[in-house]
Amino acid sequence: MNKRIIGFIFCLILFNVQMFANEIGLRVLGNDQDGYYVNIYWGKQLISDQSRSGELEAYFDNEDYAVREMLQGWKATQVKKENGKIILSGQVYLKRLETDLSVNVIYEIVNKNVVSKQIELQQNNLSLLFYSLGTSIVPECSPSSYWSFDDNMNMGGTVHETYPAAGYILNDTLAIGLLTDAGNRNLWTRNIRRRPSKQGEIGFRAIREICDANLIRISNKDERLRQNNFVKYTFGEVSDFNHPVDTCLYPIPNVTTWKTYHNGYVKKHGNIYKIEKRGKEVSGVRIPYYWHYKIFCVNGKYGIQV
């Protein structure tokens, strides 16, 4: 990794016409000891607070993934203003990888509603270094609600929709969100399934390798109860289902919570669940799984009595 640039946009959308007199603003905070960061304001209102999360987090792997180095809550050691931009910079020594990493975070006000944030990473010691990078916006207090491109009342977790845009609403009037390249630069794709082929496959099949499946994540219900509110981008992940690393056992919901339709009927015999129908029409059952992360594989066995 010689030099890599990741860019994205903070986007404001206004619902209250009386607020048009305000403009978006940037303020550098921090000190030499704890580091520097930038908070974003709409007029006098703080809309994104980086004091706890820092400007970015990342992890780095060597060529064979044997060594991993974590970088959490990065803040700058130097700040300068140049041509209308705020440039946060600093050097990080990755001890386990034995390399020096140069970090630049560049803020620029595009117009009164939009701020761009660009992250630059550079190192010259290793010929190949894999990395994944995350950055987020954090409200000062609990927002009225969260939104995504396809869901104006998003309940949280991974967002994998038509366009990579999501955010939160403050005081029911001001919408703040993130927007980034929709696929061609960061390899993101909303496709997580492929159509069945003509070789006898039935139903949609999962794609075996997915880039940036967790590109956008919104704090879920449990995190919100702990006042951990955020909307986060994560770049540089590849989900390889050909060689799974982690598996998870998820308990089957109580059979009394299963939802049947068209006269379907569910009976449990030990570890076997039997679904029967009481009429001639097609019947079925819906199992009420709830999962904060919407992309997962399910393995199981089933039998059909003919």
mmCIF file with all atom_site columns, C-alpha atoms in Angstrom, residues 103-292:
data_model
loop_
_atom_site.group_PDB
_atom_site.id
_atom_site.type_symbol
_atom_site.label_atom_id
_atom_site.label_alt_id
_atom_site.label_comp_id
_atom_site.label_asym_id
_atom_site.label_entity_id
_atom_site.label_seq_id
_atom_site.pdbx_PDB_ins_code
_atom_site.Cartn_x
_atom_site.Cartn_y
_atom_site.Cartn_z
_atom_site.occupancy
_atom_site.B_iso_or_equiv
_atom_site.pdbx_formal_charge
_atom_site.auth_seq_id
_atom_site.auth_comp_id
_atom_site.auth_asym_id
_atom_site.auth_atom_id
_atom_site.pdbx_PDB_model_num
ATOM 1   C CA . VAL A 1 103 ? -2.722  9.570   7.969   1.00 0.00 ? 103 VAL A CA 1
ATOM 2   C CA . ASN A 1 104 ? -4.398  12.672  6.528   1.00 0.00 ? 104 ASN A CA 1
ATOM 3   C CA . VAL A 1 105 ? -8.057  13.560  7.014   1.00 0.00 ? 105 VAL A CA 1
ATOM 4   C CA . ILE A 1 106 ? -9.210  16.464  4.850   1.00 0.00 ? 106 ILE A CA 1
ATOM 5   C CA . TYR A 1 107 ? -12.459 18.372  5.457   1.00 0.00 ? 107 TYR A CA 1
ATOM 6   C CA . GLU A 1 108 ? -13.881 20.812  2.930   1.00 0.00 ? 108 GLU A CA 1
ATOM 7   C CA . ILE A 1 109 ? -17.186 22.673  2.876   1.00 0.00 ? 109 ILE A CA 1
ATOM 8   C CA . VAL A 1 110 ? -18.714 22.089  -0.573  1.00 0.00 ? 110 VAL A CA 1
ATOM 9   C CA . ASN A 1 111 ? -21.747 24.333  -0.058  1.00 0.00 ? 111 ASN A CA 1
ATOM 10  C CA . LYS A 1 112 ? -23.940 25.461  2.845   1.00 0.00 ? 112 LYS A CA 1
ATOM 11  C CA . ASN A 1 113 ? -25.461 21.949  3.132   1.00 0.00 ? 113 ASN A CA 1
ATOM 12  C CA . VAL A 1 114 ? -22.594 19.610  2.241   1.00 0.00 ? 114 VAL A CA 1
ATOM 13  C CA . VAL A 1 115 ? -19.184 18.762  3.699   1.00 0.00 ? 115 VAL A CA 1
ATOM 14  C CA . SER A 1 116 ? -16.724 16.378  2.080   1.00 0.00 ? 116 SER A CA 1
ATOM 15  C CA . LYS A 1 117 ? -14.325 14.248  4.104   1.00 0.00 ? 117 LYS A CA 1
ATOM 16  C CA . GLN A 1 118 ? -11.346 12.580  2.442   1.00 0.00 ? 118 GLN A CA 1
ATOM 17  C CA . ILE A 1 119 ? -9.013  10.115  4.149   1.00 0.00 ? 119 ILE A CA 1
ATOM 18  C CA . GLU A 1 120 ? -5.484  9.442   2.892   1.00 0.00 ? 120 GLU A CA 1
ATOM 19  C CA . LEU A 1 121 ? -3.328  6.549   4.118   1.00 0.00 ? 121 LEU A CA 1
ATOM 20  C CA . GLN A 1 122 ? 0.306   6.072   3.098   1.00 0.00 ? 122 GLN A CA 1
ATOM 21  C CA . GLN A 1 123 ? 3.157   3.721   4.064   1.00 0.00 ? 123 GLN A CA 1
ATOM 22  C CA . ASN A 1 124 ? 6.327   2.698   2.236   1.00 0.00 ? 124 ASN A CA 1
ATOM 23  C CA . ASN A 1 125 ? 7.835   -0.109  4.322   1.00 0.00 ? 125 ASN A CA 1
ATOM 24  C CA . LEU A 1 126 ? 5.722   -3.072  3.176   1.00 0.00 ? 126 LEU A CA 1
ATOM 25  C CA . SER A 1 127 ? 5.107   -4.057  -0.419  1.00 0.00 ? 127 SER A CA 1
ATOM 26  C CA . LEU A 1 128 ? 1.606   -5.360  0.373   1.00 0.00 ? 128 LEU A CA 1
ATOM 27  C CA . LEU A 1 129 ? -0.666  -4.386  3.250   1.00 0.00 ? 129 LEU A CA 1
ATOM 28  C CA . PHE A 1 130 ? -4.373  -5.181  3.473   1.00 0.00 ? 130 PHE A CA 1
ATOM 29  C CA . TYR A 1 131 ? -6.623  -2.899  5.465   1.00 0.00 ? 131 TYR A CA 1
ATOM 30  C CA . SER A 1 132 ? -10.208 -2.086  6.349   1.00 0.00 ? 132 SER A CA 1
ATOM 31  C CA . LEU A 1 133 ? -11.222 1.395   7.427   1.00 0.00 ? 133 LEU A CA 1
ATOM 32  C CA . GLY A 1 134 ? -14.250 2.725   9.297   1.00 0.00 ? 134 GLY A CA 1
ATOM 33  C CA . THR A 1 135 ? -15.532 6.222   10.020  1.00 0.00 ? 135 THR A CA 1
ATOM 34  C CA . SER A 1 136 ? -18.788 7.460   11.485  1.00 0.00 ? 136 SER A CA 1
ATOM 35  C CA . ILE A 1 137 ? -21.008 10.382  12.371  1.00 0.00 ? 137 ILE A CA 1
ATOM 36  C CA . VAL A 1 138 ? -22.215 10.554  15.973  1.00 0.00 ? 138 VAL A CA 1
ATOM 37  C CA . PRO A 1 139 ? -25.057 12.765  17.265  1.00 0.00 ? 139 PRO A CA 1
ATOM 38  C CA . GLU A 1 140 ? -24.552 14.705  20.475  1.00 0.00 ? 140 GLU A CA 1
ATOM 39  C CA . CYS A 1 141 ? -27.745 13.191  21.925  1.00 0.00 ? 141 CYS A CA 1
ATOM 40  C CA . SER A 1 142 ? -30.266 10.559  20.849  1.00 0.00 ? 142 SER A CA 1
ATOM 41  C CA . PRO A 1 143 ? -31.777 11.473  17.454  1.00 0.00 ? 143 PRO A CA 1
ATOM 42  C CA . SER A 1 144 ? -35.505 11.478  16.731  1.00 0.00 ? 144 SER A CA 1
ATOM 43  C CA . SER A 1 145 ? -35.047 8.592   14.301  1.00 0.00 ? 145 SER A CA 1
ATOM 44  C CA . TYR A 1 146 ? -32.674 6.994   11.806  1.00 0.00 ? 146 TYR A CA 1
ATOM 45  C CA . TRP A 1 147 ? -33.148 6.795   8.056   1.00 0.00 ? 147 TRP A CA 1
ATOM 46  C CA . SER A 1 148 ? -31.702 4.993   5.054   1.00 0.00 ? 148 SER A CA 1
ATOM 47  C CA . PHE A 1 149 ? -32.350 5.367   1.334   1.00 0.00 ? 149 PHE A CA 1
ATOM 48  C CA . ASP A 1 150 ? -35.166 2.785   1.303   1.00 0.00 ? 150 ASP A CA 1
ATOM 49  C CA . ASP A 1 151 ? -36.391 3.136   4.896   1.00 0.00 ? 151 ASP A CA 1
ATOM 50  C CA . ASN A 1 152 ? -37.252 6.430   6.604   1.00 0.00 ? 152 ASN A CA 1
ATOM 51  C CA . MET A 1 153 ? -37.616 4.668   9.977   1.00 0.00 ? 153 MET A CA 1
ATOM 52  C CA . ASN A 1 154 ? -34.619 2.340   9.949   1.00 0.00 ? 154 ASN A CA 1
ATOM 53  C CA . MET A 1 155 ? -34.401 0.125   13.050  1.00 0.00 ? 155 MET A CA 1
ATOM 54  C CA . GLY A 1 156 ? -30.643 -0.358  12.836  1.00 0.00 ? 156 GLY A CA 1
ATOM 55  C CA . GLY A 1 157 ? -28.052 -2.928  11.868  1.00 0.00 ? 157 GLY A CA 1
ATOM 56  C CA . THR A 1 158 ? -26.443 -3.412  8.474   1.00 0.00 ? 158 THR A CA 1
ATOM 57  C CA . VAL A 1 159 ? -27.953 -1.344  5.655   1.00 0.00 ? 159 VAL A CA 1
ATOM 58  C CA . HIS A 1 160 ? -27.717 -2.955  2.236   1.00 0.00 ? 160 HIS A CA 1
ATOM 59  C CA . GLU A 1 161 ? -30.086 -1.097  -0.048  1.00 0.00 ? 161 GLU A CA 1
ATOM 60  C CA . THR A 1 162 ? -30.309 0.549   -3.456  1.00 0.00 ? 162 THR A CA 1
ATOM 61  C CA . TYR A 1 163 ? -27.827 3.335   -2.669  1.00 0.00 ? 163 TYR A CA 1
ATOM 62  C CA . PRO A 1 164 ? -25.240 3.629   0.145   1.00 0.00 ? 164 PRO A CA 1
ATOM 63  C CA . ALA A 1 165 ? -26.870 6.530   1.992   1.00 0.00 ? 165 ALA A CA 1
ATOM 64  C CA . ALA A 1 166 ? -28.094 6.670   5.604   1.00 0.00 ? 166 ALA A CA 1
ATOM 65  C CA . GLY A 1 167 ? -28.265 9.003   8.574   1.00 0.00 ? 167 GLY A CA 1
ATOM 66  C CA . TYR A 1 168 ? -30.344 10.324  11.455  1.00 0.00 ? 168 TYR A CA 1
ATOM 67  C CA . ILE A 1 169 ? -32.901 13.073  12.127  1.00 0.00 ? 169 ILE A CA 1
ATOM 68  C CA . LEU A 1 170 ? -32.512 15.617  14.918  1.00 0.00 ? 170 LEU A CA 1
ATOM 69  C CA . ASN A 1 171 ? -35.518 17.284  16.565  1.00 0.00 ? 171 ASN A CA 1
ATOM 70  C CA . ASP A 1 172 ? -37.793 15.902  13.823  1.00 0.00 ? 172 ASP A CA 1
ATOM 71  C CA . THR A 1 173 ? -36.641 18.695  11.499  1.00 0.00 ? 173 THR A CA 1
ATOM 72  C CA . LEU A 1 174 ? -33.009 18.238  10.453  1.00 0.00 ? 174 LEU A CA 1
ATOM 73  C CA . ALA A 1 175 ? -31.715 15.209  8.563   1.00 0.00 ? 175 ALA A CA 1
ATOM 74  C CA . ILE A 1 176 ? -27.979 14.443  8.609   1.00 0.00 ? 176 ILE A CA 1
ATOM 75  C CA . GLY A 1 177 ? -26.507 11.609  6.595   1.00 0.00 ? 177 GLY A CA 1
ATOM 76  C CA . LEU A 1 178 ? -23.625 9.972   4.771   1.00 0.00 ? 178 LEU A CA 1
ATOM 77  C CA . LEU A 1 179 ? -23.269 9.492   1.033   1.00 0.00 ? 179 LEU A CA 1
ATOM 78  C CA . THR A 1 180 ? -20.408 7.869   -0.859  1.00 0.00 ? 180 THR A CA 1
ATOM 79  C CA . ASP A 1 181 ? -19.604 6.375   -4.268  1.00 0.00 ? 181 ASP A CA 1
ATOM 80  C CA . ALA A 1 182 ? -22.270 3.907   -5.284  1.00 0.00 ? 182 ALA A CA 1
ATOM 81  C CA . GLY A 1 183 ? -20.039 1.059   -6.365  1.00 0.00 ? 183 GLY A CA 1
ATOM 82  C CA . ASN A 1 184 ? -17.489 1.919   -9.022  1.00 0.00 ? 184 ASN A CA 1
ATOM 83  C CA . ARG A 1 185 ? -14.716 3.144   -6.709  1.00 0.00 ? 185 ARG A CA 1
ATOM 84  C CA . ASN A 1 186 ? -15.209 1.192   -3.496  1.00 0.00 ? 186 ASN A CA 1
ATOM 85  C CA . LEU A 1 187 ? -16.414 -2.048  -5.187  1.00 0.00 ? 187 LEU A CA 1
ATOM 86  C CA . TRP A 1 188 ? -19.692 -1.912  -3.245  1.00 0.00 ? 188 TRP A CA 1
ATOM 87  C CA . THR A 1 189 ? -22.624 -3.743  -4.768  1.00 0.00 ? 189 THR A CA 1
ATOM 88  C CA . ARG A 1 190 ? -26.153 -4.185  -3.502  1.00 0.00 ? 190 ARG A CA 1
ATOM 89  C CA . ASN A 1 191 ? -26.309 -7.636  -5.113  1.00 0.00 ? 191 ASN A CA 1
ATOM 90  C CA . ILE A 1 192 ? -26.110 -10.336 -2.450  1.00 0.00 ? 192 ILE A CA 1
ATOM 91  C CA . ARG A 1 193 ? -27.997 -13.026 -4.395  1.00 0.00 ? 193 ARG A CA 1
ATOM 92  C CA . ARG A 1 194 ? -27.936 -14.319 -7.944  1.00 0.00 ? 194 ARG A CA 1
ATOM 93  C CA . ARG A 1 195 ? -30.722 -15.700 -10.056 1.00 0.00 ? 195 ARG A CA 1
ATOM 94  C CA . PRO A 1 196 ? -30.990 -19.476 -10.485 1.00 0.00 ? 196 PRO A CA 1
ATOM 95  C CA . SER A 1 197 ? -29.336 -20.915 -13.554 1.00 0.00 ? 197 SER A CA 1
ATOM 96  C CA . LYS A 1 198 ? -30.956 -23.228 -16.077 1.00 0.00 ? 198 LYS A CA 1
ATOM 97  C CA . GLN A 1 199 ? -29.081 -26.209 -14.616 1.00 0.00 ? 199 GLN A CA 1
ATOM 98  C CA . GLY A 1 200 ? -31.850 -27.222 -12.234 1.00 0.00 ? 200 GLY A CA 1
ATOM 99  C CA . GLU A 1 201 ? -31.238 -24.679 -9.475  1.00 0.00 ? 201 GLU A CA 1
ATOM 100 C CA . ILE A 1 202 ? -34.300 -23.577 -7.528  1.00 0.00 ? 202 ILE A CA 1
ATOM 101 C CA . GLY A 1 203 ? -34.581 -20.122 -5.981  1.00 0.00 ? 203 GLY A CA 1
ATOM 102 C CA . PHE A 1 204 ? -32.043 -17.347 -5.574  1.00 0.00 ? 204 PHE A CA 1
ATOM 103 C CA . ARG A 1 205 ? -28.556 -18.364 -4.473  1.00 0.00 ? 205 ARG A CA 1
ATOM 104 C CA . ALA A 1 206 ? -26.191 -16.428 -2.205  1.00 0.00 ? 206 ALA A CA 1
ATOM 105 C CA . ILE A 1 207 ? -23.147 -14.827 -3.807  1.00 0.00 ? 207 ILE A CA 1
ATOM 106 C CA . ARG A 1 208 ? -20.038 -16.545 -2.450  1.00 0.00 ? 208 ARG A CA 1
ATOM 107 C CA . GLU A 1 209 ? -17.911 -13.394 -2.243  1.00 0.00 ? 209 GLU A CA 1
ATOM 108 C CA . ILE A 1 210 ? -19.380 -10.016 -1.302  1.00 0.00 ? 210 ILE A CA 1
ATOM 109 C CA . CYS A 1 211 ? -17.454 -6.736  -1.176  1.00 0.00 ? 211 CYS A CA 1
ATOM 110 C CA . ASP A 1 212 ? -18.334 -4.287  1.601   1.00 0.00 ? 212 ASP A CA 1
ATOM 111 C CA . ALA A 1 213 ? -21.425 -6.121  2.786   1.00 0.00 ? 213 ALA A CA 1
ATOM 112 C CA . ASN A 1 214 ? -21.304 -3.943  5.918   1.00 0.00 ? 214 ASN A CA 1
ATOM 113 C CA . LEU A 1 215 ? -20.541 -0.705  4.113   1.00 0.00 ? 215 LEU A CA 1
ATOM 114 C CA . ILE A 1 216 ? -23.202 1.140   6.135   1.00 0.00 ? 216 ILE A CA 1
ATOM 115 C CA . ARG A 1 217 ? -24.225 0.255   9.664   1.00 0.00 ? 217 ARG A CA 1
ATOM 116 C CA . ILE A 1 218 ? -26.704 2.039   11.938  1.00 0.00 ? 218 ILE A CA 1
ATOM 117 C CA . SER A 1 219 ? -26.740 1.549   15.696  1.00 0.00 ? 219 SER A CA 1
ATOM 118 C CA . ASN A 1 220 ? -29.279 -1.102  16.644  1.00 0.00 ? 220 ASN A CA 1
ATOM 119 C CA . LYS A 1 221 ? -31.879 -1.162  19.416  1.00 0.00 ? 221 LYS A CA 1
ATOM 120 C CA . ASP A 1 222 ? -29.543 -2.447  22.141  1.00 0.00 ? 222 ASP A CA 1
ATOM 121 C CA . GLU A 1 223 ? -26.830 0.079   21.255  1.00 0.00 ? 223 GLU A CA 1
ATOM 122 C CA . ARG A 1 224 ? -29.332 2.934   21.310  1.00 0.00 ? 224 ARG A CA 1
ATOM 123 C CA . LEU A 1 225 ? -30.473 1.922   24.801  1.00 0.00 ? 225 LEU A CA 1
ATOM 124 C CA . ARG A 1 226 ? -26.828 2.315   25.875  1.00 0.00 ? 226 ARG A CA 1
ATOM 125 C CA . GLN A 1 227 ? -26.732 5.779   24.234  1.00 0.00 ? 227 GLN A CA 1
ATOM 126 C CA . ASN A 1 228 ? -24.333 4.456   21.608  1.00 0.00 ? 228 ASN A CA 1
ATOM 127 C CA . ASN A 1 229 ? -25.775 6.315   18.614  1.00 0.00 ? 229 ASN A CA 1
ATOM 128 C CA . PHE A 1 230 ? -23.951 6.373   15.270  1.00 0.00 ? 230 PHE A CA 1
ATOM 129 C CA . VAL A 1 231 ? -24.060 5.859   11.510  1.00 0.00 ? 231 VAL A CA 1
ATOM 130 C CA . LYS A 1 232 ? -20.900 4.199   10.258  1.00 0.00 ? 232 LYS A CA 1
ATOM 131 C CA . TYR A 1 233 ? -19.083 3.436   7.021   1.00 0.00 ? 233 TYR A CA 1
ATOM 132 C CA . THR A 1 234 ? -16.736 0.442   6.826   1.00 0.00 ? 234 THR A CA 1
ATOM 133 C CA . PHE A 1 235 ? -14.592 0.148   3.686   1.00 0.00 ? 235 PHE A CA 1
ATOM 134 C CA . GLY A 1 236 ? -12.377 -2.700  2.539   1.00 0.00 ? 236 GLY A CA 1
ATOM 135 C CA . GLU A 1 237 ? -14.178 -5.833  3.776   1.00 0.00 ? 237 GLU A CA 1
ATOM 136 C CA . VAL A 1 238 ? -14.640 -8.991  1.708   1.00 0.00 ? 238 VAL A CA 1
ATOM 137 C CA . SER A 1 239 ? -17.047 -11.661 2.927   1.00 0.00 ? 239 SER A CA 1
ATOM 138 C CA . ASP A 1 240 ? -15.736 -14.994 1.631   1.00 0.00 ? 240 ASP A CA 1
ATOM 139 C CA . PHE A 1 241 ? -18.359 -17.686 2.123   1.00 0.00 ? 241 PHE A CA 1
ATOM 140 C CA . ASN A 1 242 ? -16.207 -20.216 0.251   1.00 0.00 ? 242 ASN A CA 1
ATOM 141 C CA . HIS A 1 243 ? -13.913 -20.345 3.280   1.00 0.00 ? 243 HIS A CA 1
ATOM 142 C CA . PRO A 1 244 ? -16.011 -19.316 6.302   1.00 0.00 ? 244 PRO A CA 1
ATOM 143 C CA . VAL A 1 245 ? -14.099 -18.402 9.437   1.00 0.00 ? 245 VAL A CA 1
ATOM 144 C CA . ASP A 1 246 ? -16.847 -17.913 12.014  1.00 0.00 ? 246 ASP A CA 1
ATOM 145 C CA . THR A 1 247 ? -20.091 -19.791 12.505  1.00 0.00 ? 247 THR A CA 1
ATOM 146 C CA . CYS A 1 248 ? -22.931 -18.947 14.835  1.00 0.00 ? 248 CYS A CA 1
ATOM 147 C CA . LEU A 1 249 ? -25.601 -21.112 16.430  1.00 0.00 ? 249 LEU A CA 1
ATOM 148 C CA . TYR A 1 250 ? -28.843 -19.185 16.708  1.00 0.00 ? 250 TYR A CA 1
ATOM 149 C CA . PRO A 1 251 ? -31.613 -20.659 18.893  1.00 0.00 ? 251 PRO A CA 1
ATOM 150 C CA . ILE A 1 252 ? -34.832 -21.593 17.109  1.00 0.00 ? 252 ILE A CA 1
ATOM 151 C CA . PRO A 1 253 ? -37.704 -19.310 18.212  1.00 0.00 ? 253 PRO A CA 1
ATOM 152 C CA . ASN A 1 254 ? -40.442 -20.966 20.257  1.00 0.00 ? 254 ASN A CA 1
ATOM 153 C CA . VAL A 1 255 ? -42.852 -22.791 17.967  1.00 0.00 ? 255 VAL A CA 1
ATOM 154 C CA . THR A 1 256 ? -45.780 -20.815 19.419  1.00 0.00 ? 256 THR A CA 1
ATOM 155 C CA . THR A 1 257 ? -44.342 -17.664 17.809  1.00 0.00 ? 257 THR A CA 1
ATOM 156 C CA . TRP A 1 258 ? -44.219 -19.135 14.292  1.00 0.00 ? 258 TRP A CA 1
ATOM 157 C CA . LYS A 1 259 ? -46.690 -17.504 11.913  1.00 0.00 ? 259 LYS A CA 1
ATOM 158 C CA . THR A 1 260 ? -48.708 -19.857 9.732   1.00 0.00 ? 260 THR A CA 1
ATOM 159 C CA . TYR A 1 261 ? -50.867 -18.912 6.790   1.00 0.00 ? 261 TYR A CA 1
ATOM 160 C CA . HIS A 1 262 ? -53.452 -20.622 4.560   1.00 0.00 ? 262 HIS A CA 1
ATOM 161 C CA . ASN A 1 263 ? -54.407 -23.115 7.283   1.00 0.00 ? 263 ASN A CA 1
ATOM 162 C CA . GLY A 1 264 ? -50.853 -24.208 7.961   1.00 0.00 ? 264 GLY A CA 1
ATOM 163 C CA . TYR A 1 265 ? -50.182 -26.132 11.174  1.00 0.00 ? 265 TYR A CA 1
ATOM 164 C CA . VAL A 1 266 ? -46.906 -26.723 13.051  1.00 0.00 ? 266 VAL A CA 1
ATOM 165 C CA . LYS A 1 267 ? -46.174 -29.594 15.417  1.00 0.00 ? 267 LYS A CA 1
ATOM 166 C CA . LYS A 1 268 ? -42.964 -30.329 17.302  1.00 0.00 ? 268 LYS A CA 1
ATOM 167 C CA . HIS A 1 269 ? -41.739 -33.862 18.031  1.00 0.00 ? 269 HIS A CA 1
ATOM 168 C CA . GLY A 1 270 ? -38.441 -33.671 19.913  1.00 0.00 ? 270 GLY A CA 1
ATOM 169 C CA . ASN A 1 271 ? -36.055 -31.853 17.576  1.00 0.00 ? 271 ASN A CA 1
ATOM 170 C CA . ILE A 1 272 ? -38.310 -32.314 14.550  1.00 0.00 ? 272 ILE A CA 1
ATOM 171 C CA . TYR A 1 273 ? -40.781 -29.642 13.459  1.00 0.00 ? 273 TYR A CA 1
ATOM 172 C CA . LYS A 1 274 ? -43.615 -30.885 11.273  1.00 0.00 ? 274 LYS A CA 1
ATOM 173 C CA . ILE A 1 275 ? -45.625 -28.521 9.081   1.00 0.00 ? 275 ILE A CA 1
ATOM 174 C CA . GLU A 1 276 ? -48.999 -29.745 7.877   1.00 0.00 ? 276 GLU A CA 1
ATOM 175 C CA . LYS A 1 277 ? -51.882 -28.169 6.002   1.00 0.00 ? 277 LYS A CA 1
ATOM 176 C CA . ARG A 1 278 ? -55.606 -28.487 6.551   1.00 0.00 ? 278 ARG A CA 1
ATOM 177 C CA . GLY A 1 279 ? -56.901 -27.674 3.125   1.00 0.00 ? 279 GLY A CA 1
ATOM 178 C CA . LYS A 1 280 ? -56.215 -27.943 -0.585  1.00 0.00 ? 280 LYS A CA 1
ATOM 179 C CA . GLU A 1 281 ? -54.503 -24.598 -1.055  1.00 0.00 ? 281 GLU A CA 1
ATOM 180 C CA . VAL A 1 282 ? -50.779 -24.009 -0.613  1.00 0.00 ? 282 VAL A CA 1
ATOM 181 C CA . SER A 1 283 ? -49.892 -23.473 3.064   1.00 0.00 ? 283 SER A CA 1
ATOM 182 C CA . GLY A 1 284 ? -46.765 -22.230 4.742   1.00 0.00 ? 284 GLY A CA 1
ATOM 183 C CA . VAL A 1 285 ? -45.070 -20.933 7.868   1.00 0.00 ? 285 VAL A CA 1
ATOM 184 C CA . ARG A 1 286 ? -42.907 -17.930 8.683   1.00 0.00 ? 286 ARG A CA 1
ATOM 185 C CA . ILE A 1 287 ? -40.210 -18.364 11.338  1.00 0.00 ? 287 ILE A CA 1
ATOM 186 C CA . PRO A 1 288 ? -39.729 -15.060 13.259  1.00 0.00 ? 288 PRO A CA 1
ATOM 187 C CA . TYR A 1 289 ? -35.961 -14.735 13.249  1.00 0.00 ? 289 TYR A CA 1
ATOM 188 C CA . TYR A 1 290 ? -34.673 -11.258 14.050  1.00 0.00 ? 290 TYR A CA 1
ATOM 189 C CA . TRP A 1 291 ? -31.074 -10.448 13.289  1.00 0.00 ? 291 TRP A CA 1
ATOM 190 C CA . HIS A 1 292 ? -29.404 -7.019  13.498  1.00 0.00 ? 292 HIS A CA 1
#
